[in-house]
């Protein structure tokens, strides 16, 4: 398990701002946080090197890309052995419909968030890519009606401002 990184109030403020808009310039960040642009650059660089900032991603609207139906697939794999986990996860991650894969505890082994064109596409995905696999014992599907983004991820005990 990765160790947490010590963050001061300036770091936390920078992280809040960058999580809301990763394209904010260093000059604008520095002005909002109250530090020099060079200090801002140094701090963001340190946050990247320490692994607090993992990268920058562009979010796309699945519906506007022809994938208007989203679902969560609860997948049970049997036998649930280490030699099956890696190849199974890599196969699922390679599917263009797969958005996120979680390895779980409990009766289900995986939770897979998918985005597909329609119900027929979802049926094809479940039958051809999941239940057709020998190690997949069961798949349950939950349709997603609506989704909301949540606030910035900050260390425990740090209130949003």
GROMACS .gro file of C-alpha atoms in nm:
model
  161
    1UNK     CA    1   0.000   0.000   0.000
    2UNK     CA    2   0.137   0.343  -0.093
    3UNK     CA    3   0.230   0.581   0.185
    4UNK     CA    4   0.050   0.912   0.210
    5UNK     CA    5   0.237   1.233   0.132
    6UNK     CA    6   0.248   1.527   0.373
    7UNK     CA    7   0.054   1.819   0.224
    8UNK     CA    8   0.034   2.173   0.355
    9UNK     CA    9  -0.254   2.419   0.296
   10UNK     CA   10  -0.092   2.556  -0.023
   11UNK     CA   11  -0.060   2.204  -0.169
   12UNK     CA   12  -0.424   2.131  -0.081
   13UNK     CA   13  -0.540   2.456  -0.241
   14UNK     CA   14  -0.342   2.376  -0.558
   15UNK     CA   15  -0.492   2.026  -0.571
   16UNK     CA   16  -0.847   2.163  -0.532
   17UNK     CA   17  -0.793   2.410  -0.814
   18UNK     CA   18  -0.628   2.157  -1.047
   19UNK     CA   19  -0.898   1.896  -0.986
   20UNK     CA   20  -1.159   2.150  -1.090
   21UNK     CA   21  -0.964   2.256  -1.401
   22UNK     CA   22  -0.634   2.084  -1.485
   23UNK     CA   23  -0.574   2.339  -1.763
   24UNK     CA   24  -0.533   2.631  -1.521
   25UNK     CA   25  -0.204   2.810  -1.595
   26UNK     CA   26   0.070   2.827  -1.333
   27UNK     CA   27   0.033   3.204  -1.331
   28UNK     CA   28  -0.339   3.179  -1.252
   29UNK     CA   29  -0.279   2.906  -0.995
   30UNK     CA   30  -0.008   3.113  -0.825
   31UNK     CA   31  -0.234   3.418  -0.813
   32UNK     CA   32  -0.524   3.224  -0.661
   33UNK     CA   33  -0.304   3.049  -0.405
   34UNK     CA   34  -0.092   3.354  -0.320
   35UNK     CA   35   0.253   3.229  -0.417
   36UNK     CA   36   0.503   3.315  -0.692
   37UNK     CA   37   0.457   3.134  -1.026
   38UNK     CA   38   0.798   2.965  -0.983
   39UNK     CA   39   0.693   2.837  -0.639
   40UNK     CA   40   0.367   2.712  -0.788
   41UNK     CA   41   0.556   2.527  -1.064
   42UNK     CA   42   0.795   2.372  -0.808
   43UNK     CA   43   0.506   2.256  -0.588
   44UNK     CA   44   0.306   2.103  -0.875
   45UNK     CA   45   0.623   1.931  -1.001
   46UNK     CA   46   0.682   1.788  -0.651
   47UNK     CA   47   0.320   1.670  -0.635
   48UNK     CA   48   0.367   1.491  -0.969
   49UNK     CA   49   0.699   1.332  -0.872
   50UNK     CA   50   0.560   1.211  -0.538
   51UNK     CA   51   0.268   1.044  -0.717
   52UNK     CA   52  -0.006   1.262  -0.567
   53UNK     CA   53  -0.092   1.390  -0.917
   54UNK     CA   54  -0.123   1.088  -1.143
   55UNK     CA   55  -0.189   1.255  -1.476
   56UNK     CA   56  -0.429   1.463  -1.679
   57UNK     CA   57  -0.728   1.313  -1.852
   58UNK     CA   58  -0.978   1.445  -2.099
   59UNK     CA   59  -1.336   1.348  -2.010
   60UNK     CA   60  -1.566   1.264  -2.299
   61UNK     CA   61  -1.943   1.236  -2.312
   62UNK     CA   62  -2.016   0.869  -2.400
   63UNK     CA   63  -2.362   0.954  -2.540
   64UNK     CA   64  -2.215   1.201  -2.789
   65UNK     CA   65  -1.978   0.927  -2.905
   66UNK     CA   66  -2.263   0.684  -2.975
   67UNK     CA   67  -2.241   0.506  -2.638
   68UNK     CA   68  -2.553   0.639  -2.469
   69UNK     CA   69  -2.621   0.337  -2.245
   70UNK     CA   70  -2.398   0.279  -1.943
   71UNK     CA   71  -2.408  -0.019  -1.712
   72UNK     CA   72  -2.229  -0.181  -1.420
   73UNK     CA   73  -2.151  -0.549  -1.463
   74UNK     CA   74  -2.098  -0.757  -1.149
   75UNK     CA   75  -1.880  -1.050  -1.254
   76UNK     CA   76  -1.804  -1.368  -1.065
   77UNK     CA   77  -1.499  -1.563  -1.181
   78UNK     CA   78  -1.448  -1.930  -1.093
   79UNK     CA   79  -1.199  -2.048  -1.001
   80UNK     CA   80  -1.082  -1.716  -0.858
   81UNK     CA   81  -0.709  -1.781  -0.880
   82UNK     CA   82  -0.413  -1.550  -0.932
   83UNK     CA   83  -0.321  -1.697  -1.272
   84UNK     CA   84  -0.668  -1.602  -1.405
   85UNK     CA   85  -0.686  -1.252  -1.254
   86UNK     CA   86  -0.419  -1.083  -1.467
   87UNK     CA   87  -0.528  -1.214  -1.808
   88UNK     CA   88  -0.897  -1.158  -1.727
   89UNK     CA   89  -0.842  -0.797  -1.621
   90UNK     CA   90  -0.620  -0.721  -1.922
   91UNK     CA   91  -0.882  -0.867  -2.160
   92UNK     CA   92  -1.157  -0.654  -2.002
   93UNK     CA   93  -0.939  -0.340  -2.003
   94UNK     CA   94  -0.878  -0.390  -2.376
   95UNK     CA   95  -1.251  -0.376  -2.455
   96UNK     CA   96  -1.345  -0.037  -2.603
   97UNK     CA   97  -1.671  -0.045  -2.404
   98UNK     CA   98  -1.494  -0.083  -2.066
   99UNK     CA   99  -1.458   0.239  -1.867
  100UNK     CA  100  -1.338   0.112  -1.527
  101UNK     CA  101  -1.266  -0.227  -1.369
  102UNK     CA  102  -1.272  -0.288  -0.992
  103UNK     CA  103  -1.148  -0.605  -0.821
  104UNK     CA  104  -1.383  -0.661  -0.525
  105UNK     CA  105  -1.430  -0.856  -0.206
  106UNK     CA  106  -1.755  -1.040  -0.144
  107UNK     CA  107  -1.962  -1.266  -0.370
  108UNK     CA  108  -1.872  -1.073  -0.686
  109UNK     CA  109  -1.512  -1.058  -0.799
  110UNK     CA  110  -1.527  -0.763  -1.039
  111UNK     CA  111  -1.734  -0.455  -1.106
  112UNK     CA  112  -1.700  -0.333  -1.463
  113UNK     CA  113  -1.837   0.004  -1.577
  114UNK     CA  114  -1.921  -0.012  -1.949
  115UNK     CA  115  -2.059   0.232  -2.207
  116UNK     CA  116  -2.240   0.082  -2.507
  117UNK     CA  117  -2.458   0.200  -2.795
  118UNK     CA  118  -2.784   0.038  -2.689
  119UNK     CA  119  -2.943  -0.265  -2.523
  120UNK     CA  120  -2.852  -0.497  -2.813
  121UNK     CA  121  -2.489  -0.384  -2.786
  122UNK     CA  122  -2.495  -0.451  -2.411
  123UNK     CA  123  -2.637  -0.799  -2.470
  124UNK     CA  124  -2.367  -0.869  -2.729
  125UNK     CA  125  -2.096  -0.750  -2.489
  126UNK     CA  126  -2.222  -0.962  -2.199
  127UNK     CA  127  -2.270  -1.277  -2.409
  128UNK     CA  128  -1.964  -1.253  -2.634
  129UNK     CA  129  -1.705  -1.096  -2.406
  130UNK     CA  130  -1.805  -1.207  -2.056
  131UNK     CA  131  -2.025  -1.518  -2.028
  132UNK     CA  132  -1.849  -1.682  -2.324
  133UNK     CA  133  -1.529  -1.694  -2.116
  134UNK     CA  134  -1.478  -2.024  -1.933
  135UNK     CA  135  -1.376  -1.861  -1.606
  136UNK     CA  136  -1.684  -1.636  -1.586
  137UNK     CA  137  -1.941  -1.807  -1.363
  138UNK     CA  138  -2.199  -1.526  -1.346
  139UNK     CA  139  -2.268  -1.173  -1.468
  140UNK     CA  140  -2.529  -0.938  -1.322
  141UNK     CA  141  -2.610  -0.614  -1.500
  142UNK     CA  142  -2.718  -0.283  -1.348
  143UNK     CA  143  -2.814   0.000  -1.583
  144UNK     CA  144  -2.696   0.350  -1.494
  145UNK     CA  145  -2.976   0.606  -1.515
  146UNK     CA  146  -2.770   0.908  -1.414
  147UNK     CA  147  -2.422   0.988  -1.286
  148UNK     CA  148  -2.279   1.277  -1.083
  149UNK     CA  149  -1.920   1.381  -1.028
  150UNK     CA  150  -1.814   1.444  -0.671
  151UNK     CA  151  -1.582   1.702  -0.520
  152UNK     CA  152  -1.204   1.700  -0.508
  153UNK     CA  153  -1.030   1.412  -0.333
  154UNK     CA  154  -0.839   1.546  -0.034
  155UNK     CA  155  -0.672   1.373   0.263
  156UNK     CA  156  -0.902   1.277   0.551
  157UNK     CA  157  -0.976   1.562   0.791
  158UNK     CA  158  -0.937   1.845   0.537
  159UNK     CA  159  -1.265   2.030   0.487
  160UNK     CA  160  -1.363   2.170   0.149
  161UNK     CA  161  -1.346   2.547   0.120
   0.00000   0.00000   0.00000
